[in-house]
Amino acid sequence: MTTDRSSGLLHLRAGGTSLVLDCTGPRLPRILHWGADLGGPEADTPDDDGVLTSLARASLTELGTSVPDVPVPVSVLPEQSAGWLGTPGLSGHREGADFSSAFAVREVLFPGPRSLVVEAEDERAGLALRWELELTGSGLVRHRAVLTNQGQGPYTVDALQLTLPVPAHATEVLDLTGRHLRERSPQRHEFTLGTHLRENRRGRTGVDATLLHTVGERGFGFRGGEVWSLHVAWSGNHRTFAERTNAGVCLLGGGELLLPGEMRLRPGAVYETPWILGSYGRGLDEMAGRFHSYLRRRPHHPATPRPVTLNTWEAVYFRQDLDTLTALADAAAEVGAERFVLDDGWFRGRRDDRAGLGDWYVDPEVWPRGLHPLVEHVRSRGLQFGLWVEPEMINPDSGLARAHPEWIMSAAGRMPPEARHQQVLDLGRPEAYAYVLERLDALVTEYAVDYLKWDHNRDLVDAGSGPYGVGGVHAQTTAVYALMDELRRRHPALEIESCSSGGARVDLGILERSDRVWTSDCIDALERQQIQCWTGLLLPPELMGAHVGAPTSHTTGRTHDLGFRAGTALFGHMGIEWDLTRATPEERRLLAEWIETHKRLRPLLHGGTVVHADHHDPAVLVHGVVAPDRSHAVYAVVQKTTAVQVPTGRVRLPGLAEDARYRVTPLPPGDAVRGPVVSALPWWTPEGVELPGRVLSVLGVQAPTLHPESLALIEVRRITHPA
């Protein structure tokens, strides 16, 4: 299939995905197909064989009864003026008028081989629209819109939402929800007639954010069934929806959720939507892999090995002193850590979480010589130095709040309820923004800070800005982006972690200016298996902070052995959240072995393809990473709970080259297994077993039978190439 620009029919292909667009006529473009690759050359050549023309004709529908007399074109920005009665693409008005748009295309531009820009206008409403679309090399659809007010008076934008069509055989919806300490919990249900809407009004991405809105064939899993997913790359309020109409139209859509009156455009002003990204795949692994490949191809994606990070929070909490922390740095260096991060408690008045936020000066009572002695000691042990900050927040009990109470975000005439004894600093105010930028810049400069753990510990409630308390979430979000961008411009080597009550700000907007996310404040290994699995639908392992905690988790009270804790952290950006000065010599020796294993496997773990086996027993989770050339792979067999059968039976190892031959062995230190059996697994030896990739992916190997809340690691290496 080929492209014919002259006819207005376009076929974009990349990464196993096809996108067919109908740009004929004056209306905004319609997408005729988004999904499996339809074949044909990827080059921009004419539709000589007429396939696109025939496809467009074959896509036309009959007219039902009691409907408009002409077919309703459903564009990327659905309009009621075309007959669409579902969720409108643009909702807005000009003092009550011009509530319905009717855009006419003026020009279609082609800035690249797989991208286009459509310029459209509604002269009567005084609006211009620019729609930008790209099909990335990994097969992601990426699009956004820019709306310009060309009228004489203000125009209020209530919503500007873009859509992507999905086929009618996508009959199930998968989305994610959660709470603090249990983010990314999956839920599935029928994709019935109507609108399945997920809205976030928290002022940040949210602990309960869906991350991806996914629809697919009935029974889809990680390895099979067609799936389509949509993500809004925005760190403030947003909405996504899956909509099915009784006319047979099925859509995924989304955009920013604007507060009332928040986007009031003066004449000549513009509103730009976040990027909306869509991914198609046969199975969730392939769908997620397109996001992973896209992120890894970014020029600013982390290029150096991800340093093993010790964070001090669960080791000392607010109990900071030089002797304790230098001893902790010594222990971190001993086990192989590469970065030391000083968490909350280093700044003025910060003895607990009730005071100090906003006063970003080193506390002279705790640190009479500043942080220099600690930083010098950390660096003398070969470790990078990182610092915790929460720049968007302010404690009422702080010098900053007493000096500038007007800098607190609030609706006019009242204060929002406190959360964690704090309020939100209004960074939409230029003077508040300038203060925070100066303080962070000064700290990073003075201590040559390598890494900021950038926290954000409360939702934005009643988030008014300025003296009139107008809706301020959009301005706050863009100010945070600008703040991070400017710090990175001034300090090009600085890395930033997005932390927000753990995993409450995980999105591709914040990841345009940060180097990883703190996946959850819960580092209980059992909880983390689920949290990391579902966060991985969007993010590759190197962007997910995953730490080894103390034997007993401070968030759940569960106790796990070191093998389960370290084996879980192994598959992310590995770190430590544990007072190592209290660990036994044997625990430190074994932790050092796990860290050395992680470093050896780091190129694979942070550059390979993430895979999951669809196992029949929900008590067992099998996941792994396969090298791009499929020469090497590592898998974890995780026993989450007790199983209904013993022994465990076979587990399949997906992602390998079918015709290659592999050696399969237990991987130390994840080879030490215990379970409710009385004999050893015959192949579980250093020699392992040799089998073809097709056998391993179709039939698999007998798995070790494990006690609940434990795991075993399997390493696979290619010994012969495919024929």
XYZ file of C-alpha atoms in Angstrom:
723
model
C 0.000 0.000 0.000
C 1.326 3.442 -0.900
C 0.596 7.104 -0.328
C -1.088 9.595 -2.626
C -0.848 13.117 -1.275
C -2.650 14.537 -4.270
C -5.750 12.529 -3.392
C -5.454 13.338 0.313
C -4.992 9.673 1.291
C -1.909 8.930 3.375
C -0.352 5.701 4.633
C 2.317 6.034 7.325
C 4.260 2.928 8.375
C 6.889 2.350 11.048
C 7.810 -0.183 13.711
C 5.118 -2.677 12.727
C 2.311 -0.094 12.826
C 0.243 1.402 10.009
C -1.686 4.651 10.122
C -4.001 5.470 7.205
C -5.416 9.001 7.051
C -8.117 10.532 4.904
C -7.333 14.206 4.389
C -9.790 14.709 1.524
C -12.298 17.505 1.558
C -12.429 20.594 3.749
C -12.985 18.815 7.080
C -10.273 17.827 9.574
C -8.477 14.509 8.825
C -10.069 11.153 9.617
C -8.065 8.059 10.554
C -9.196 5.040 8.540
C -6.835 2.567 10.207
C -4.540 2.555 13.232
C -3.037 -0.792 14.079
C -1.327 -3.736 12.423
C 1.079 -3.045 9.573
C -0.815 -3.253 6.283
C 2.311 -3.760 4.189
C 3.708 -1.869 1.232
C 6.660 0.485 0.897
C 7.399 2.923 3.698
C 8.499 5.590 1.235
C 6.187 8.412 0.216
C 5.109 7.215 -3.243
C 1.890 7.595 -5.235
C -1.061 5.231 -4.800
C -0.539 3.748 -8.268
C -2.315 0.508 -7.444
C -5.382 2.294 -6.096
C -5.347 0.395 -2.796
C -5.726 3.492 -0.650
C -8.614 4.703 -2.771
C -10.298 1.323 -2.484
C -9.631 1.170 1.261
C -11.251 4.574 1.713
C -14.265 3.475 -0.336
C -14.522 0.207 1.561
C -14.536 2.176 4.827
C -17.693 4.112 3.960
C -20.744 3.048 5.954
C -24.433 2.709 5.231
C -26.928 5.091 6.755
C -29.151 3.813 9.500
C -32.621 5.059 10.294
C -33.316 8.335 12.102
C -29.786 9.659 11.612
C -28.326 12.582 9.598
C -28.841 12.209 5.866
C -25.100 12.020 5.165
C -22.403 9.927 6.919
C -20.902 11.624 9.984
C -17.132 12.057 9.558
C -15.377 11.431 12.898
C -12.129 13.351 12.760
C -9.145 13.489 15.089
C -11.022 16.399 16.714
C -14.675 15.269 16.580
C -17.093 18.136 15.916
C -20.813 18.384 16.532
C -21.098 20.579 13.440
C -20.303 17.463 11.383
C -23.078 15.509 13.106
C -20.993 13.979 15.914
C -22.972 13.659 19.159
C -20.334 11.959 21.287
C -17.644 13.676 23.352
C -16.653 16.831 21.441
C -13.052 17.511 20.576
C -13.317 21.219 21.371
C -15.531 22.617 24.111
C -15.459 26.371 24.530
C -17.269 29.610 23.898
C -16.929 33.317 23.282
C -19.038 34.792 26.075
C -21.626 32.085 25.374
C -21.415 32.209 21.572
C -19.371 30.100 19.143
C -19.880 26.999 21.277
C -19.591 24.652 18.275
C -16.616 24.662 15.908
C -16.559 23.883 12.172
C -12.931 23.887 11.107
C -12.005 23.994 7.429
C -8.555 22.805 6.372
C -6.442 25.517 4.744
C -3.139 23.685 4.278
C -1.539 20.287 4.829
C 2.234 20.298 5.345
C 4.683 17.390 5.450
C 7.709 18.267 7.632
C 8.964 14.665 7.619
C 8.366 11.297 5.954
C 6.040 10.112 8.746
C 4.599 13.399 9.957
C 2.131 16.023 8.880
C 0.796 19.367 10.024
C -2.737 20.491 9.245
C -3.655 24.177 9.388
C -7.396 24.797 9.754
C -9.655 27.701 10.540
C -13.175 28.477 11.678
C -13.634 32.011 10.371
C -17.049 32.527 11.929
C -15.830 31.522 15.408
C -12.538 33.386 14.994
C -10.432 30.293 15.712
C -7.396 28.756 14.043
C -6.264 25.178 14.684
C -2.897 23.591 14.026
C -2.841 19.796 14.306
C 0.521 18.029 14.381
C 0.959 14.273 13.964
C 3.967 11.968 13.872
C 4.325 8.207 13.591
C 7.599 7.564 15.433
C 10.193 5.013 14.393
C 8.971 2.663 17.109
C 5.388 2.822 15.795
C 3.885 5.270 18.306
C 1.260 7.737 17.140
C 2.035 11.131 18.626
C -0.220 14.148 18.071
C -1.233 17.481 19.568
C -3.200 20.618 18.675
C -2.603 24.360 18.992
C -5.650 26.630 19.131
C -5.353 30.361 18.384
C -7.967 32.964 19.203
C -8.249 35.136 16.083
C -11.436 36.864 17.219
C -11.999 40.303 18.665
C -12.774 39.259 22.226
C -11.686 36.543 24.674
C -12.397 32.895 23.970
C -12.682 30.409 26.848
C -11.402 26.886 26.241
C -13.143 24.324 28.420
C -11.569 21.251 26.764
C -9.492 20.402 23.708
C -9.291 16.623 23.330
C -7.853 14.532 20.517
C -8.988 11.036 19.597
C -7.732 7.895 17.884
C -10.141 5.278 16.493
C -10.061 1.623 17.509
C -11.880 -1.277 15.841
C -15.134 -2.752 17.100
C -13.481 -6.057 18.040
C -11.667 -4.244 20.876
C -14.230 -5.289 23.470
C -12.337 -5.069 26.782
C -10.938 -2.080 28.687
C -7.859 -2.228 30.895
C -6.973 0.778 32.994
C -5.010 1.341 36.180
C -5.887 2.878 39.508
C -4.308 2.820 42.965
C -3.465 4.784 46.064
C -0.400 5.913 47.979
C 1.802 2.839 48.567
C -0.188 0.787 46.018
C 0.029 2.557 42.704
C -0.794 1.009 39.309
C -3.451 -1.526 40.261
C -5.069 -3.023 37.127
C -8.799 -3.304 36.505
C -10.536 -4.847 33.480
C -14.099 -4.649 32.262
C -16.261 -4.761 29.149
C -15.970 -1.965 26.600
C -19.709 -1.328 26.487
C -21.717 1.392 24.754
C -21.127 4.790 26.278
C -18.088 6.594 27.633
C -15.607 5.122 30.083
C -14.049 8.296 31.503
C -11.045 8.649 33.784
C -10.495 12.144 35.165
C -7.662 13.389 37.330
C -8.203 16.589 39.309
C -5.287 16.230 41.731
C -3.067 18.867 40.130
C -0.437 16.206 39.515
C -0.543 12.966 37.572
C -1.994 11.168 40.619
C -1.490 7.997 42.641
C -4.674 6.675 41.036
C -3.815 7.769 37.494
C -4.553 5.241 34.797
C -1.175 5.897 33.097
C -2.543 4.184 29.979
C -6.125 3.767 28.804
C -6.083 0.423 26.976
C -8.657 -1.471 24.940
C -8.208 -4.823 23.274
C -9.569 -8.091 22.007
C -11.343 -10.242 24.557
C -8.848 -12.112 26.714
C -5.753 -10.177 25.594
C -2.624 -10.666 27.663
C 1.037 -9.773 27.623
C 1.866 -12.043 24.690
C -1.323 -12.171 22.651
C -4.436 -10.332 21.529
C -4.532 -6.976 19.770
C -4.399 -3.955 22.094
C -4.507 -0.177 21.662
C -3.381 2.245 24.392
C -3.467 6.003 24.889
C -1.343 8.194 27.178
C -1.598 11.935 27.921
C 1.933 13.303 28.387
C 0.996 15.862 31.020
C 1.774 16.233 34.739
C -1.301 18.235 35.762
C -5.033 17.639 35.555
C -5.996 15.418 32.633
C -8.649 13.069 31.317
C -8.738 9.982 29.127
C -11.736 8.115 27.798
C -12.803 5.096 25.795
C -16.046 5.712 23.916
C -18.309 3.376 21.941
C -21.431 4.632 20.179
C -24.513 2.869 18.875
C -23.370 3.888 15.374
C -20.379 1.553 15.673
C -17.743 4.221 16.346
C -15.072 3.317 18.928
C -12.515 5.855 20.132
C -9.729 6.459 22.589
C -9.316 10.110 23.511
C -7.760 12.439 26.004
C -6.258 15.787 26.884
C -5.723 18.263 29.665
C -8.562 18.761 32.147
C -8.933 22.515 32.512
C -10.415 24.172 35.581
C -13.347 26.556 34.960
C -12.050 29.733 33.350
C -8.463 28.513 33.520
C -7.817 28.871 29.774
C -9.314 32.198 28.744
C -7.553 33.246 25.545
C -7.101 36.915 24.788
C -7.150 37.903 21.109
C -4.048 36.420 19.505
C -3.365 34.053 22.428
C -2.820 30.330 21.922
C -3.508 27.127 23.835
C -1.316 24.106 23.127
C -2.488 20.647 24.190
C -0.135 18.095 25.692
C 1.154 15.413 23.372
C -1.284 12.506 23.154
C 0.463 9.206 22.418
C -1.083 5.998 21.151
C 0.514 2.568 20.936
C -0.702 -0.569 19.198
C 0.546 -4.106 19.779
C -0.190 -7.786 19.647
C -0.136 -8.245 23.381
C 0.754 -5.773 26.102
C 4.483 -6.508 25.788
C 4.599 -5.356 22.162
C 2.444 -2.336 22.940
C 4.708 -1.358 25.865
C 7.815 -2.056 23.807
C 6.883 0.768 21.429
C 6.881 3.228 24.349
C 10.198 1.834 25.590
C 11.836 2.118 22.151
C 10.515 5.648 21.695
C 11.895 6.752 25.064
C 15.278 5.141 24.433
C 15.627 6.919 21.091
C 15.256 10.373 22.632
C 18.496 12.377 22.442
C 18.277 13.207 26.162
C 17.540 9.657 27.350
C 20.059 8.696 30.066
C 23.128 7.450 28.209
C 25.428 6.517 31.093
C 24.988 3.396 33.250
C 22.341 4.097 35.884
C 24.244 4.510 39.195
C 23.283 2.188 42.037
C 21.805 4.696 44.488
C 21.685 4.715 48.266
C 18.945 7.019 49.550
C 19.049 7.932 53.234
C 15.324 8.255 54.000
C 14.447 4.837 55.411
C 17.905 4.591 56.967
C 17.796 7.724 59.177
C 14.554 9.604 58.428
C 14.982 13.073 60.005
C 17.778 11.917 62.330
C 20.637 13.532 60.424
C 24.158 14.066 61.750
C 27.567 13.935 60.131
C 28.898 10.837 61.909
C 25.811 8.743 61.135
C 25.745 9.734 57.499
C 29.478 9.302 56.858
C 29.240 5.795 58.334
C 26.291 5.128 56.021
C 28.296 6.404 53.042
C 31.134 4.045 53.995
C 28.732 1.112 54.093
C 27.213 2.165 50.766
C 30.640 2.227 49.112
C 31.467 -1.165 50.630
C 28.499 -2.878 48.961
C 29.083 -1.197 45.587
C 26.731 1.804 45.568
C 27.634 4.606 43.176
C 25.439 7.480 44.347
C 24.525 8.791 47.812
C 21.338 10.859 48.193
C 20.683 12.948 51.304
C 16.929 12.935 51.821
C 14.567 15.209 53.769
C 15.808 16.973 56.906
C 18.892 18.984 55.887
C 17.357 22.499 55.643
C 16.326 25.146 58.159
C 13.916 24.084 60.874
C 13.317 20.645 59.380
C 13.231 18.281 62.376
C 9.955 16.711 61.251
C 7.423 17.241 58.450
C 5.623 20.128 60.178
C 8.030 22.935 59.333
C 10.709 24.251 57.028
C 9.460 23.634 53.484
C 10.330 26.719 51.459
C 13.399 27.647 53.513
C 15.942 26.108 51.160
C 19.054 26.929 53.163
C 21.258 24.365 54.908
C 20.370 24.289 58.616
C 23.362 25.669 60.554
C 22.275 23.931 63.766
C 22.667 20.477 62.217
C 25.337 21.403 59.670
C 27.509 24.189 61.174
C 29.979 23.873 58.274
C 27.257 23.370 55.715
C 27.025 20.113 53.796
C 30.654 20.334 52.668
C 32.078 17.783 55.153
C 29.482 15.203 54.150
C 29.801 15.915 50.425
C 33.584 15.710 50.589
C 33.418 12.383 52.434
C 30.849 10.966 50.021
C 32.996 11.909 47.039
C 36.137 10.551 48.702
C 34.415 7.156 48.676
C 33.818 7.379 44.923
C 30.115 8.205 45.217
C 28.070 10.869 43.455
C 26.114 13.229 45.715
C 22.361 13.809 45.486
C 19.968 15.983 47.464
C 16.234 15.789 48.262
C 14.086 18.864 47.581
C 10.379 19.637 47.432
C 10.387 22.991 45.629
C 6.653 23.220 44.883
C 5.590 23.029 48.535
C 5.610 25.275 51.573
C 4.974 24.710 55.281
C 2.884 27.421 56.960
C 5.511 27.100 59.699
C 8.387 28.491 57.638
C 10.181 31.762 57.155
C 8.986 31.890 53.553
C 5.307 31.515 54.491
C 5.604 34.174 57.160
C 7.266 36.558 54.714
C 5.017 35.795 51.745
C 1.694 34.217 52.742
C 0.299 35.466 49.418
C 2.551 32.963 47.625
C 0.393 30.052 48.838
C -1.986 28.652 46.213
C -5.582 29.225 47.268
C -9.011 30.208 46.070
C -9.703 33.820 46.963
C -10.588 34.330 50.617
C -9.812 30.876 52.006
C -6.935 28.476 52.561
C -7.061 24.906 51.252
C -6.943 22.115 53.832
C -3.395 21.215 54.753
C -1.931 17.859 53.771
C 1.206 16.609 55.495
C 1.173 19.997 57.260
C 1.949 21.751 53.988
C 0.475 23.909 51.275
C 1.427 24.485 47.626
C 3.750 27.306 46.581
C 2.261 29.267 43.689
C 4.987 29.022 41.052
C 2.683 30.784 38.600
C 3.749 33.960 40.439
C 6.984 35.173 38.812
C 8.486 36.252 42.146
C 7.884 32.825 43.745
C 9.321 31.091 40.682
C 12.401 33.347 40.773
C 12.969 32.628 44.481
C 12.874 28.857 44.025
C 15.093 28.965 40.941
C 17.688 31.080 42.762
C 17.737 28.758 45.796
C 18.031 25.525 43.793
C 20.641 27.004 41.481
C 22.677 28.181 44.477
C 22.561 24.752 46.155
C 23.452 22.830 43.015
C 26.305 25.248 42.340
C 27.763 25.320 45.870
C 27.771 21.555 46.369
C 28.161 20.483 42.731
C 25.031 18.385 43.219
C 24.840 15.503 40.749
C 21.214 14.560 41.353
C 18.038 16.084 42.743
C 15.346 13.885 44.213
C 12.461 16.227 43.356
C 9.485 15.419 45.571
C 5.843 16.590 45.496
C 3.907 15.250 48.458
C 0.351 16.520 48.197
C -2.491 17.005 45.768
C -3.411 20.512 44.649
C -6.718 21.266 46.378
C -8.504 24.550 45.644
C -5.503 25.426 43.502
C -6.137 29.117 42.920
C -3.419 31.457 41.735
C -2.838 35.160 42.235
C -4.869 37.705 44.184
C -8.165 36.618 42.573
C -7.609 32.901 43.089
C -8.174 31.895 39.476
C -7.581 28.285 38.498
C -3.830 27.766 38.539
C -3.010 24.118 37.826
C -2.060 24.697 34.182
C 0.241 27.604 35.070
C 1.745 25.611 37.957
C 2.497 22.660 35.698
C 4.136 24.749 32.992
C 6.129 26.654 35.650
C 7.501 23.395 37.057
C 8.502 22.314 33.562
C 10.230 25.656 32.986
C 11.985 25.453 36.362
C 13.405 22.011 35.635
C 14.357 23.012 32.096
C 16.214 26.102 33.299
C 18.096 24.199 35.993
C 19.140 21.607 33.420
C 20.224 24.391 31.067
C 22.413 25.920 33.778
C 23.690 22.530 34.960
C 23.759 20.171 31.945
C 25.114 17.225 33.962
C 22.417 17.480 36.651
C 20.032 14.531 36.884
C 16.530 14.817 38.342
C 14.245 12.168 39.783
C 10.492 12.723 39.700
C 9.162 11.701 43.107
C 5.625 12.544 44.172
C 4.411 10.722 47.258
C 6.307 7.971 45.506
C 4.693 7.279 42.142
C 2.115 10.060 41.838
C 3.865 11.906 39.000
C 4.661 9.263 36.383
C 4.026 10.576 32.876
C 5.910 11.435 29.715
C 5.566 15.165 30.351
C 7.704 15.104 33.492
C 10.043 12.562 31.885
C 10.979 15.079 29.200
C 12.999 16.819 31.937
C 13.771 14.090 34.492
C 15.896 10.952 34.403
C 13.803 8.502 36.365
C 10.726 8.255 38.583
C 10.468 7.031 42.135
C 8.052 4.242 41.352
C 6.424 4.052 44.782
C 7.102 4.933 48.411
C 6.341 1.256 49.071
C 9.430 -0.895 48.563
C 7.888 -4.040 49.994
C 9.085 -6.518 47.350
C 5.707 -8.234 46.974
C 3.886 -4.942 46.344
C 6.702 -3.785 44.075
C 6.324 -6.829 41.797
C 2.885 -5.570 40.773
C 3.740 -1.855 40.855
C 6.821 -2.292 38.658
C 5.061 -4.689 36.299
C 2.247 -2.267 35.450
C 4.410 0.864 35.488
C 6.425 -0.990 32.862
C 3.537 -0.676 30.412
C 4.836 2.855 29.875
C 8.417 3.014 31.182
C 11.496 0.862 30.528
C 13.355 -0.497 33.584
C 16.120 2.115 33.640
C 13.578 4.878 34.356
C 12.021 3.143 37.397
C 13.711 3.597 40.777
C 13.719 0.192 42.533
C 15.451 -0.059 45.919
C 16.386 -2.823 48.332
C 14.759 -2.040 51.650
C 15.264 -3.292 55.188
C 14.192 -6.865 56.006
C 10.884 -5.580 57.413
C 9.090 -3.032 55.253
C 8.176 0.144 57.084
C 5.064 0.624 54.885
C 3.519 -2.864 55.179
C 5.221 -4.578 58.107
C 6.040 -7.614 55.947
C 9.407 -9.326 56.337
C 11.199 -10.677 53.265
C 14.577 -12.301 52.768
C 17.298 -10.433 50.923
C 16.976 -12.586 47.810
C 13.365 -11.516 47.239
C 14.082 -7.860 47.984
C 17.205 -7.625 45.836
C 15.831 -9.817 43.058
C 12.875 -7.460 42.748
C 15.058 -4.328 42.687
C 17.432 -5.952 40.188
C 15.027 -5.283 37.288
C 14.825 -1.487 37.681
C 17.190 1.403 38.365
C 18.603 -0.382 41.388
C 19.229 1.268 44.719
C 19.240 0.842 48.494
C 16.836 2.251 51.108
C 18.183 0.563 54.240
C 20.379 1.449 57.204
C 23.363 -0.655 56.173
C 25.173 0.167 59.405
C 22.665 -2.173 61.083
C 22.974 -4.932 58.485
C 25.014 -7.991 59.411
C 28.337 -8.657 57.663
C 26.698 -11.557 55.827
C 23.814 -9.368 54.655
C 26.272 -6.782 53.345
C 28.322 -9.456 51.595
C 25.249 -10.897 49.904
C 23.921 -7.436 48.969
C 27.289 -6.655 47.362
C 26.932 -9.851 45.316
C 23.471 -8.808 44.116
C 24.740 -5.329 43.205
C 27.681 -6.798 41.302
C 25.245 -9.034 39.409
C 23.098 -6.010 38.586
C 26.112 -4.096 37.281
C 27.117 -7.044 35.087
C 23.593 -7.326 33.711
C 22.932 -3.571 33.512
C 23.440 -3.266 29.725
C 20.889 -6.059 29.219
C 18.392 -4.912 31.861
C 18.477 -1.283 30.716
C 18.652 -1.893 26.991
C 16.738 -5.079 26.316
C 13.149 -5.983 25.526
C 10.883 -6.477 28.543
C 8.770 -9.636 28.363
C 6.138 -11.360 30.486
C 4.803 -14.896 30.212
C 1.033 -15.331 30.403
C 1.081 -17.974 33.124
C -2.029 -19.972 33.965
C -1.548 -19.662 37.739
C -2.104 -16.147 39.141
C 0.173 -17.066 42.056
C 3.155 -17.176 39.676
C 4.620 -14.231 37.780
C 7.244 -14.758 35.066
C 8.983 -11.731 33.611
C 12.324 -10.974 32.059
C 14.479 -8.936 29.708
C 15.811 -10.201 26.353
C 18.766 -8.636 24.528
C 17.890 -6.839 21.260
C 19.787 -9.498 19.260
C 18.149 -12.233 21.412
C 21.524 -13.671 22.395
C 21.030 -13.263 26.140
C 18.096 -13.075 28.537
C 17.331 -13.059 32.257
C 13.988 -14.144 33.726
C 12.491 -14.048 37.207
C 10.064 -16.711 38.391
C 8.132 -15.049 41.209
C 5.958 -16.983 43.641
C 3.577 -14.302 44.914
C 1.294 -16.486 47.051
C 0.774 -20.168 47.712
C -0.304 -22.079 44.608
C -3.112 -24.563 44.088
C -0.622 -27.115 42.736
C 2.800 -28.447 43.736
C 5.177 -28.644 41.954
C 4.848 -25.361 40.048
C 5.162 -27.011 36.632
C 6.449 -25.506 33.409
C 7.025 -21.824 32.774
C 7.516 -20.449 29.266
C 10.418 -18.125 28.484
C 9.194 -15.684 25.801
C 11.084 -13.443 23.406
C 13.880 -15.751 22.215
C 14.876 -16.534 18.624
C 12.894 -19.611 17.628
C 15.636 -21.368 15.626
C 18.578 -20.580 17.934
C 19.776 -22.997 20.590
C 20.204 -21.764 24.155
C 21.767 -22.844 27.422
C 19.401 -22.274 30.357
C 20.909 -22.079 33.852
C 20.024 -20.807 37.318
C 21.479 -17.326 37.875
C 23.371 -16.731 41.141
C 22.664 -15.300 43.645
C 19.056 -15.900 42.597
C 19.669 -19.638 42.370
C 19.188 -20.361 46.085
C 15.636 -21.729 46.217
C 13.482 -23.203 48.944
C 10.016 -24.657 48.585
C 7.521 -27.295 49.739
C 9.252 -30.198 47.933
C 11.423 -33.120 49.051
C 13.658 -33.486 45.967
C 15.772 -31.175 43.835
C 14.803 -29.962 40.369
C 17.005 -32.086 38.043
C 18.040 -29.337 35.621
C 18.614 -26.699 38.345
C 22.416 -27.055 38.254
C 25.271 -24.840 36.984
C 25.286 -26.938 33.779
C 21.594 -26.306 33.186
C 19.930 -27.572 30.019
C 20.180 -26.807 26.284
C 17.039 -26.246 24.211
C 15.893 -24.367 21.072
C 14.244 -20.987 21.516
C 10.959 -22.260 20.102
C 10.810 -25.018 22.709
C 11.558 -22.535 25.492
C 8.865 -20.098 24.373
C 6.186 -22.679 23.519
C 6.824 -25.446 26.047
C 9.176 -23.903 28.599
C 11.040 -25.545 31.462
C 10.016 -26.948 34.794
C 10.212 -24.116 37.323
C 11.563 -24.484 40.842
C 8.773 -24.751 43.393
C 9.098 -21.837 45.791
C 7.730 -20.670 49.073
C 5.384 -17.687 48.708
C 6.980 -14.245 48.472
C 10.203 -15.478 46.942
C 11.765 -15.667 43.497
C 14.334 -17.486 41.396
C 16.405 -16.154 38.494
C 17.065 -17.915 35.199
C 19.776 -16.877 32.721
C 19.587 -17.855 29.059
C 22.515 -17.590 26.624
C 22.536 -18.387 22.936
C 25.010 -21.115 21.955
C 24.089 -21.473 18.245
C 22.686 -18.920 15.807
C 19.483 -19.458 13.840
C 19.923 -21.251 10.534
